[in-house]
Structure formats: C-alpha cells, structure tokens
Tab-separated table of C-alpha atoms and ligand atoms in Angstrom:
chain	number	residue	atom	x	y	z
A	1	MET	CA	0.000	0.000	0.000
A	2	ASP	CA	1.540	3.335	-1.079
A	3	GLU	CA	-1.387	5.566	-0.355
A	4	LEU	CA	-3.881	5.579	2.492
A	5	GLU	CA	-7.095	7.529	2.911
A	6	LEU	CA	-8.607	7.999	6.354
A	7	PRO	CA	-11.075	10.237	8.182
A	8	ARG	CA	-9.342	13.431	9.382
A	9	PRO	CA	-7.596	12.311	12.580
A	10	ASP	CA	-7.575	13.927	16.023
A	11	ASP	CA	-4.771	14.196	18.566
A	12	TRP	CA	-6.025	13.039	21.978
A	13	HIS	CA	-2.973	14.335	23.921
A	14	LEU	CA	-1.232	17.556	22.896
A	15	HIS	CA	0.816	20.378	24.468
A	16	LEU	CA	0.218	23.755	22.804
A	17	ARG	CA	1.879	25.908	25.526
A	18	ASP	CA	0.906	29.601	25.507
A	19	GLY	CA	1.954	33.162	24.723
A	20	ALA	CA	4.473	33.778	21.940
A	21	ASN	CA	4.823	30.025	21.314
A	22	LEU	CA	1.147	29.442	20.625
A	23	PRO	CA	0.913	30.392	16.901
A	24	ASP	CA	3.786	28.092	15.818
A	25	LEU	CA	2.383	25.186	17.823
A	26	VAL	CA	-1.227	25.613	16.740
A	27	ARG	CA	-0.093	25.792	13.106
A	28	ALA	CA	1.927	22.590	13.505
A	29	SER	CA	-1.095	20.644	14.807
A	30	ALA	CA	-3.940	22.268	12.868
A	31	ARG	CA	-4.057	19.512	10.258
A	32	PHE	CA	-5.705	17.440	12.959
A	33	GLY	CA	-9.415	18.086	13.325
A	34	ARG	CA	-9.404	18.319	17.110
A	35	ALA	CA	-6.926	17.959	19.933
A	36	ILE	CA	-7.181	17.359	23.655
A	37	VAL	CA	-5.062	20.233	24.970
A	38	MET	CA	-3.024	19.582	28.099
A	39	PRO	CA	-3.431	22.047	31.001
A	40	ASN	CA	0.144	22.019	32.383
A	41	LEU	CA	0.787	25.719	31.782
A	42	LYS	CA	2.457	28.071	34.264
A	43	PRO	CA	0.200	28.591	36.203
A	44	PRO	CA	-1.815	25.438	35.462
A	45	VAL	CA	-5.316	25.601	33.967
A	46	THR	CA	-7.317	24.633	37.064
A	47	THR	CA	-10.701	26.277	36.432
A	48	VAL	CA	-13.329	26.345	33.709
A	49	ALA	CA	-12.836	30.107	33.431
A	50	ALA	CA	-9.103	29.650	32.799
A	51	ALA	CA	-9.768	26.867	30.269
A	52	ARG	CA	-12.223	29.071	28.369
A	53	ALA	CA	-9.743	31.945	28.262
A	54	TYR	CA	-6.962	29.582	27.096
A	55	ARG	CA	-9.281	28.211	24.399
A	56	GLU	CA	-9.907	31.746	23.108
A	57	ARG	CA	-6.146	32.342	22.866
A	58	ILE	CA	-5.753	29.089	20.901
A	59	LEU	CA	-8.599	29.978	18.530
A	60	ALA	CA	-7.044	33.412	17.965
A	61	ALA	CA	-3.704	31.750	17.136
A	62	ARG	CA	-5.127	29.526	14.378
A	63	PRO	CA	-3.897	30.117	10.833
A	64	ALA	CA	-6.429	31.936	8.621
A	65	GLY	CA	-9.261	29.651	7.545
A	66	SER	CA	-8.372	26.864	10.007
A	67	ASP	CA	-11.229	24.967	11.647
A	68	PHE	CA	-8.940	23.149	14.124
A	69	GLU	CA	-10.868	22.626	17.351
A	70	PRO	CA	-9.128	22.614	20.745
A	71	LEU	CA	-10.788	20.372	23.346
A	72	MET	CA	-9.913	21.762	26.756
A	73	THR	CA	-8.896	20.003	29.971
A	74	LEU	CA	-8.581	21.030	33.610
A	75	TYR	CA	-5.554	20.343	35.810
A	76	LEU	CA	-6.529	18.416	38.936
A	77	THR	CA	-5.129	19.713	42.225
A	78	ALA	CA	-5.873	18.850	45.854
A	79	ALA	CA	-8.093	21.959	45.847
A	80	THR	CA	-10.292	20.953	42.863
A	81	SER	CA	-13.921	20.887	44.041
A	82	PRO	CA	-16.930	18.822	42.946
A	83	ALA	CA	-18.543	22.153	42.004
A	84	GLU	CA	-15.716	22.832	39.502
A	85	VAL	CA	-16.295	19.321	38.071
A	86	GLU	CA	-19.978	20.130	37.646
A	87	ALA	CA	-19.092	23.397	35.936
A	88	ALA	CA	-16.692	21.505	33.630
A	89	ALA	CA	-19.422	18.997	32.751
A	90	ARG	CA	-21.798	21.836	31.844
A	91	ASP	CA	-19.214	23.655	29.731
A	92	ALA	CA	-19.110	22.532	26.095
A	93	SER	CA	-15.427	23.416	25.685
A	94	VAL	CA	-14.059	21.282	28.572
A	95	HIS	CA	-13.743	17.562	27.824
A	96	ALA	CA	-11.667	16.010	30.597
A	97	ILE	CA	-9.662	16.527	33.770
A	98	LYS	CA	-5.956	15.671	33.886
A	99	LEU	CA	-4.273	14.014	36.845
A	100	TYR	CA	-0.557	14.666	37.311
A	101	PRO	CA	1.017	12.951	40.297
A	102	ALA	CA	2.877	15.831	41.991
A	103	GLY	CA	6.240	16.463	40.342
A	104	ALA	CA	5.934	13.506	37.938
A	105	THR	CA	6.704	15.570	34.817
A	106	THR	CA	6.975	19.065	33.287
A	107	ASN	CA	4.877	21.570	35.294
A	108	ALA	CA	3.421	18.840	37.511
A	109	ASP	CA	4.434	20.488	40.795
A	110	ALA	CA	0.857	21.594	41.453
A	111	GLY	CA	-0.345	18.012	40.920
A	112	VAL	CA	-1.738	15.517	43.388
A	113	HIS	CA	0.302	13.852	46.161
A	114	ASP	CA	-2.333	11.346	47.246
A	115	VAL	CA	-4.366	10.250	44.215
A	116	LEU	CA	-6.915	8.093	46.033
A	117	ALA	CA	-7.681	10.955	48.442
A	118	CYS	CA	-9.453	12.784	45.574
A	119	ALA	CA	-12.416	10.375	45.901
A	120	GLU	CA	-15.045	13.092	46.156
A	121	VAL	CA	-13.907	14.697	42.906
A	122	PHE	CA	-13.703	11.304	41.146
A	123	ARG	CA	-17.279	10.536	42.250
A	124	ALA	CA	-18.435	13.873	40.819
A	125	MET	CA	-16.583	13.120	37.565
A	126	ALA	CA	-18.228	9.684	37.309
A	127	ASP	CA	-21.649	11.216	38.060
A	128	HIS	CA	-21.222	13.868	35.376
A	129	GLY	CA	-19.428	11.693	32.812
A	130	VAL	CA	-16.173	13.691	32.819
A	131	PRO	CA	-13.180	11.501	31.831
A	132	LEU	CA	-10.020	11.399	33.958
A	133	LEU	CA	-6.772	11.552	31.978
A	134	VAL	CA	-3.915	10.047	33.957
A	135	HIS	CA	-0.178	10.648	33.824
A	136	GLY	CA	0.482	7.162	35.182
A	137	GLU	CA	3.844	7.287	36.938
A	138	SER	CA	4.756	6.653	40.570
A	139	ILE	CA	6.323	9.622	42.368
A	140	ASP	CA	7.961	7.489	45.069
A	141	PRO	CA	11.639	8.515	44.773
A	142	ARG	CA	12.732	4.949	45.570
A	143	VAL	CA	11.110	3.640	42.376
A	144	ASP	CA	13.422	3.192	39.366
A	145	VAL	CA	12.574	5.643	36.565
A	146	PHE	CA	11.952	2.748	34.133
A	147	ASP	CA	9.500	1.111	36.586
A	148	ARG	CA	7.425	4.159	37.477
A	149	GLU	CA	4.534	3.349	35.148
A	150	ALA	CA	4.306	-0.335	36.098
A	151	VAL	CA	4.333	0.549	39.813
A	152	PHE	CA	1.688	3.272	39.391
A	153	VAL	CA	-0.566	0.939	37.423
A	154	ARG	CA	-0.249	-1.843	39.999
A	155	GLU	CA	-0.441	0.244	43.165
A	156	THR	CA	-2.628	3.224	42.280
A	157	LEU	CA	-4.510	2.871	39.000
A	158	ALA	CA	-5.866	-0.583	39.851
A	159	ARG	CA	-7.305	0.732	43.121
A	160	LEU	CA	-8.616	3.908	41.523
A	161	ILE	CA	-10.612	1.880	39.012
A	162	GLU	CA	-11.836	-0.564	41.657
A	163	GLN	CA	-13.046	2.306	43.855
A	164	HIS	CA	-14.608	4.261	40.948
A	165	PRO	CA	-15.978	1.696	38.486
A	166	ARG	CA	-18.122	4.257	36.638
A	167	LEU	CA	-15.274	6.725	36.110
A	168	ARG	CA	-13.925	6.837	32.534
A	169	VAL	CA	-10.131	6.791	32.622
A	170	VAL	CA	-7.423	7.227	29.976
A	171	LEU	CA	-3.916	6.012	30.800
A	172	GLU	CA	-2.073	8.675	28.818
A	173	HIS	CA	1.023	7.825	26.738
A	174	VAL	CA	1.122	4.199	27.902
A	175	SER	CA	4.744	3.058	27.650
A	176	THR	CA	4.987	-0.451	29.104
A	177	ALA	CA	3.760	-3.998	28.552
A	178	GLU	CA	2.308	-3.824	32.086
A	179	GLY	CA	0.285	-0.722	31.184
A	180	VAL	CA	-1.010	-2.364	27.996
A	181	ALA	CA	-1.994	-5.570	29.835
A	182	PHE	CA	-3.775	-3.550	32.508
A	183	VAL	CA	-5.840	-1.582	29.985
A	184	GLU	CA	-6.681	-4.721	27.999
A	185	ALA	CA	-7.974	-6.501	31.120
A	186	ALA	CA	-9.820	-3.452	32.503
A	187	PRO	CA	-13.515	-2.701	31.904
A	188	PRO	CA	-14.500	-0.741	28.764
A	189	THR	CA	-14.424	2.505	30.806
A	190	VAL	CA	-10.604	2.356	30.642
A	191	ALA	CA	-8.566	3.334	27.554
A	192	ALA	CA	-5.048	4.514	26.669
A	193	THR	CA	-3.321	6.863	24.271
A	194	ILE	CA	-0.067	5.833	22.570
A	195	THR	CA	2.547	8.232	21.176
A	196	ALA	CA	4.366	7.816	17.857
A	197	HIS	CA	7.768	8.018	19.547
A	198	HIS	CA	6.974	5.184	21.968
A	199	LEU	CA	5.925	3.079	18.937
A	200	LEU	CA	9.093	3.888	16.968
A	201	TYR	CA	11.888	3.984	19.543
A	202	ASP	CA	13.173	2.124	22.561
A	203	ARG	CA	15.514	3.455	25.243
A	204	ASN	CA	18.639	2.773	23.179
A	205	ALA	CA	17.650	5.830	21.117
A	206	MET	CA	18.511	8.077	24.088
A	207	PHE	CA	22.110	6.826	24.089
A	208	GLN	CA	22.934	6.393	20.384
A	209	GLY	CA	26.623	7.415	20.193
A	210	GLY	CA	26.214	9.797	23.141
A	211	ILE	CA	23.386	11.280	25.194
A	212	ARG	CA	20.455	12.465	23.073
A	213	PRO	CA	18.410	15.031	24.992
A	214	HIS	CA	15.828	15.335	22.228
A	215	MET	CA	14.840	11.695	22.759
A	216	TYR	CA	14.145	12.273	26.464
A	217	CYS	CA	10.499	12.399	27.468
A	218	LEU	CA	8.272	11.189	30.273
A	219	PRO	CA	7.291	8.473	30.591
A	220	VAL	CA	10.843	7.666	29.499
A	221	LEU	CA	11.365	5.308	26.525
A	222	LYS	CA	11.560	1.688	27.700
A	223	ARG	CA	13.314	-1.482	26.489
A	224	ALA	CA	12.384	-3.034	23.128
A	225	SER	CA	9.948	-5.622	24.541
A	226	HIS	CA	7.715	-2.781	25.764
A	227	ARG	CA	7.775	-1.065	22.384
A	228	GLU	CA	6.665	-4.369	20.850
A	229	ALA	CA	3.754	-4.601	23.302
A	230	LEU	CA	2.688	-1.047	22.403
A	231	LEU	CA	2.851	-1.807	18.679
A	232	ARG	CA	0.751	-4.921	19.168
A	233	ALA	CA	-1.861	-2.948	21.113
A	234	ALA	CA	-1.962	-0.024	18.663
A	235	THR	CA	-2.376	-2.277	15.625
A	236	SER	CA	-4.711	-4.830	17.271
A	237	GLY	CA	-7.999	-3.130	16.412
A	238	ASN	CA	-8.830	-2.854	20.132
A	239	PRO	CA	-10.797	0.428	20.486
A	240	LYS	CA	-9.239	1.060	23.908
A	241	PHE	CA	-6.018	2.243	22.234
A	242	PHE	CA	-5.954	5.446	20.225
A	243	LEU	CA	-3.701	8.238	18.965
A	244	GLY	CA	-2.262	10.829	21.357
A	245	THR	CA	1.030	12.368	20.243
A	246	ASP	CA	2.102	13.965	23.543
A	247	SER	CA	3.998	16.353	21.262
A	248	ALA	CA	5.781	18.385	23.959
A	249	PRO	CA	7.824	21.331	22.646
A	250	HIS	CA	10.694	22.827	24.618
A	251	ALA	CA	13.005	25.606	23.397
A	252	ARG	CA	16.351	24.205	22.229
A	253	PRO	CA	18.465	25.681	25.089
A	254	THR	CA	16.195	24.055	27.701
A	255	LYS	CA	16.790	20.610	26.125
A	256	GLU	CA	20.505	20.994	25.295
A	257	THR	CA	21.719	21.707	28.798
A	258	ALA	CA	23.026	20.004	31.952
A	259	CYS	CA	19.489	19.300	33.203
A	260	GLY	CA	17.257	19.113	30.152
A	261	CYS	CA	13.445	19.217	30.081
A	262	ALA	CA	11.365	16.143	29.307
A	263	GLY	CA	9.398	16.207	26.065
A	264	VAL	CA	9.674	15.169	22.412
A	265	PHE	CA	8.230	17.364	19.651
A	266	THR	CA	6.417	15.338	16.963
A	267	ALA	CA	3.607	17.623	15.781
A	268	HIS	CA	5.418	18.501	12.524
A	269	ALA	CA	5.103	14.878	11.371
A	270	ALA	CA	2.702	13.244	13.780
A	271	LEU	CA	0.457	11.192	11.497
A	272	GLU	CA	3.392	10.400	9.204
A	273	LEU	CA	5.373	8.914	12.114
A	274	TYR	CA	2.434	6.721	13.133
A	275	ALA	CA	2.146	5.598	9.496
A	276	GLU	CA	5.803	4.536	9.573
A	277	ALA	CA	5.279	2.544	12.759
A	278	PHE	CA	2.112	0.836	11.505
A	279	ASP	CA	3.677	0.186	8.084
A	280	ALA	CA	6.760	-1.430	9.644
A	281	ALA	CA	4.414	-3.710	11.598
A	282	GLY	CA	2.553	-4.603	8.376
A	283	ALA	CA	-0.600	-3.050	9.834
A	284	LEU	CA	-1.323	0.126	7.861
A	285	ALA	CA	-4.937	-0.974	7.477
A	286	ALA	CA	-5.363	-0.572	11.250
A	287	LEU	CA	-4.278	3.098	11.218
A	288	PRO	CA	-7.642	4.725	10.326
A	289	ASP	CA	-9.419	3.233	13.368
A	290	PHE	CA	-6.534	4.083	15.710
A	291	ALA	CA	-6.044	7.618	14.395
A	292	SER	CA	-9.579	8.678	13.518
A	293	ARG	CA	-12.322	6.482	15.019
A	294	PHE	CA	-11.464	5.012	18.430
A	295	GLY	CA	-10.715	8.373	20.091
A	296	PRO	CA	-14.017	10.007	19.129
A	297	ALA	CA	-15.854	6.842	20.216
A	298	PHE	CA	-14.308	7.039	23.699
A	299	TYR	CA	-15.028	10.767	24.057
A	300	GLY	CA	-18.570	10.455	22.634
A	301	LEU	CA	-17.812	12.720	19.673
A	302	PRO	CA	-18.500	12.229	15.952
A	303	VAL	CA	-15.862	10.888	13.584
A	304	SER	CA	-14.721	13.630	11.200
A	305	PRO	CA	-16.690	13.686	7.927
A	306	GLN	CA	-13.545	14.970	6.160
A	307	THR	CA	-10.892	12.666	4.725
A	308	VAL	CA	-7.131	13.050	4.505
A	309	ARG	CA	-4.513	11.184	2.492
A	310	LEU	CA	-1.072	9.827	3.246
A	311	ARG	CA	1.430	8.875	0.544
A	312	ARG	CA	4.628	6.856	0.781
A	313	GLU	CA	7.013	9.633	-0.264
A	314	PRO	CA	10.159	10.415	1.726
A	315	TRP	CA	10.828	13.989	2.866
A	316	ARG	CA	13.509	15.614	4.978
A	317	VAL	CA	12.696	17.092	8.391
A	318	PRO	CA	14.274	20.548	9.011
A	319	GLU	CA	17.096	20.729	11.603
A	320	ARG	CA	15.170	23.368	13.568
A	321	LEU	CA	11.653	24.752	13.681
A	322	PRO	CA	10.548	28.160	14.951
A	323	LEU	CA	9.141	28.374	18.488
A	324	GLY	CA	8.080	31.920	19.252
A	325	GLU	CA	11.252	33.989	19.450
A	326	GLY	CA	13.358	30.839	19.710
A	327	GLU	CA	13.544	27.465	18.040
A	328	LEU	CA	13.092	23.775	18.798
A	329	VAL	CA	14.608	20.561	17.505
A	330	PRO	CA	11.878	18.306	16.094
A	331	LEU	CA	11.988	14.519	16.159
A	332	ARG	CA	14.058	13.194	13.196
A	333	ALA	CA	15.706	16.604	12.685
A	334	GLY	CA	17.778	16.488	9.482
A	335	GLU	CA	16.608	12.948	8.702
A	336	THR	CA	13.863	11.593	6.480
A	337	ILE	CA	10.317	10.423	7.118
A	338	ALA	CA	8.867	7.805	4.805
A	339	TRP	CA	5.294	9.105	4.599
A	340	ARG	CA	3.780	12.426	3.627
A	341	TRP	CA	0.434	13.856	4.763
A	342	LEU	CA	-0.943	15.294	1.502
A	343	PRO	CA	-2.430	18.787	1.582
A	344	THR	CA	-6.229	18.905	1.244
B	1	NCD	C1	5.308	16.890	28.808
B	1	NCD	C2	5.550	18.399	28.758
B	1	NCD	O1	6.658	18.812	28.379
B	1	NCD	O2	4.639	19.159	29.072
B	1	NCD	N1	6.585	16.220	28.758
B	1	NCD	C3	6.812	14.947	28.356
B	1	NCD	O3	7.951	14.483	28.463
B	1	NCD	N2	5.844	14.198	27.860
B	1	NCD	C4	4.510	16.538	30.014
B	1	NCD	C5	3.965	15.122	29.978
B	1	NCD	O4	3.049	14.820	29.210
B	1	NCD	O5	4.477	14.292	30.741
B	2	ZN	ZN1	1.886	15.149	27.783
C-alpha cells in the first residue's frame, strides 16, 4: 500500500503551551481536526474560566481559515472541588480533567500527592461523565525511573478503578507492557493513548553514540519488549487504544543543557510517524481506526466527515523549527520520514 485515505484524525494528547509560542504550535497541529489540549501551563489551567480563556487564545492563534478545534482540559489539584467538576461537565469546551502525580513531569508540581484521596472529585466526575486523563507514573523517589509506570498501574490505578468503576479513565502515553496488559484486562471505561515516539523507539535511542536530549520524554522510553507490546496494542484493532502524540515542545536551550526538560516534539510529522510505525508492523490498514475512530468513540464525539490522504514519499525534516522567538529541535531533525500527509 503506497497511499492511504482515512477520516481526518484527532490528537487526543497535545501540548500547545501559551503566549508567543502558541501560533507556531497551533499551526503545527492544525491539520488534525481536534486535539485534547493539556493544562500544564504556568500557572496550570485549574478552572473552567481559565480553560475558556486559554481556548480563546488558541482559537485566535489559528492560521487563517483553520477549523482546528481545541478540546480543553482542567488540571486536577488537591483543591479541585466537585462544584468545579460540575461546571466543567456543563461547559461545552471542557472535555476532561488531567491528573498529574505531583512532580511527575513538566509543570506537575501543582499536581496531586495522594491520588486516592481525591475520591469526592472522582465521584463527581463519574456522576457527570467527565473523563479522567492520567499521567500514570509513581512519584515514590525509591522507584526506578523505568518502573514508574508499572508501579503506578499496579499500586494506584488498579485501586482507583476498583473504587470508581463508573469513572472513565485514559492512561495517557502508555509506555509499558504492564500498562497495555492492565488496559486490555480493565472494563471498557478504561482506555489509553499511545505516542508515535513510543511506537518507533526504545531506550537505546537516548544513548545512540552519546546522550540524546531530544529523545528524552516522560514516561521515558523503555526497552524493546515494551515497544513491541505497544505496537501490538496499537495495531490490534482494540478500540481502547488510540492516537495521542504527547507532542511536547521545549526551546532548544532548555533541552541541550546540563538538566534538560522532558518532552519530544512530533507535531510537525505526527500522522506520518504513526504511518511509519504501523507500516513497519505490516498493519497500515489498522491506522484509520486508531487515528480517527477510536478516540471520538471514547469521548462520545463524531468521527470527522472529512478525509485526509497519506502517501509513501520520503521527505527531509528541518534541523530546527521556529518556536516563538526561539527554536526547537523536532523529532528526526535532518533525517527523512517515509510518509507524507498530503495537503487537502
Ligand atoms: C510533557 C511536557 O513537556 O509538558 N513532557 C513529556 O515528556 N511528555 C509533560 C507530559 O506529558 O508528561
Ligand atoms: Zn503530555
């Protein structure tokens, strides 16, 4: 297969940042129909009012003629109230609430220390049908960085789902065989997003000939057997697994430094990178469901009536891309990508 047509896809996990960076990032992702926009700004987006204001800034940053639709999320803190959940459920622009274990990742300091203690808020979310998006990593400093997801799934997520069986939960950017097995065995209320970089790379990529800061993200890339489990899940036709890029831009100097930020930027080639991963697994035919149908089904939204086309046609990724007044280094900088998303 050298060409593939699919309904216009959506990105169910995206970082658009804010301020001067917003126009470049919105432009990079606007080929998608919709995107779940992460709330880990400084300060975090903790209220419906803040989410609505952020949405307006995103809409204003769209390229002329773009109909890209941002789907907003709230950042869960220990202070989030059931009343805010109710307000989120009533607001057409807010689609989910994001749980960051405190300090687990970029701008997660305002996150939650004791996940299960948020029971009242989780009950309100279940009552009002608001999905919980989970950054699933243990914050116990004794836990090895490569085990943080497996430990969180076993010790926290399992209990969370047992205690709140009606709550809809997405294990964001699942990165381990343990995470995949958990989601597969869980009730249909539980799903997961998978990034293109976790499908294409294992942890060796961070150390290829030296340390590669642009391959560092959280959850960190794992050993090859986990990548294989993710590929199997993504291409299996199981509607619990769908596309979420976790494209996470950071200015070049904040990556190329003694203590670099976590995050891989993939928005410039998101669908193309998934096509490569699916193609290499001999499963291109499974891409339209994963990229365009299973996400909307989970969120109770319509599949896009528009179609887009991918062609097998190599192109070279620029070394740098603009990010506000600075620049970023995209995934595959200076290298080629095997598929092209054709303009519509
Ligand atoms: C994300 C970011 O930079 O905001 N970083 C990352 O490595 N994925 C946060 C996140 O999703 O963990
Ligand atoms: Zn993310």
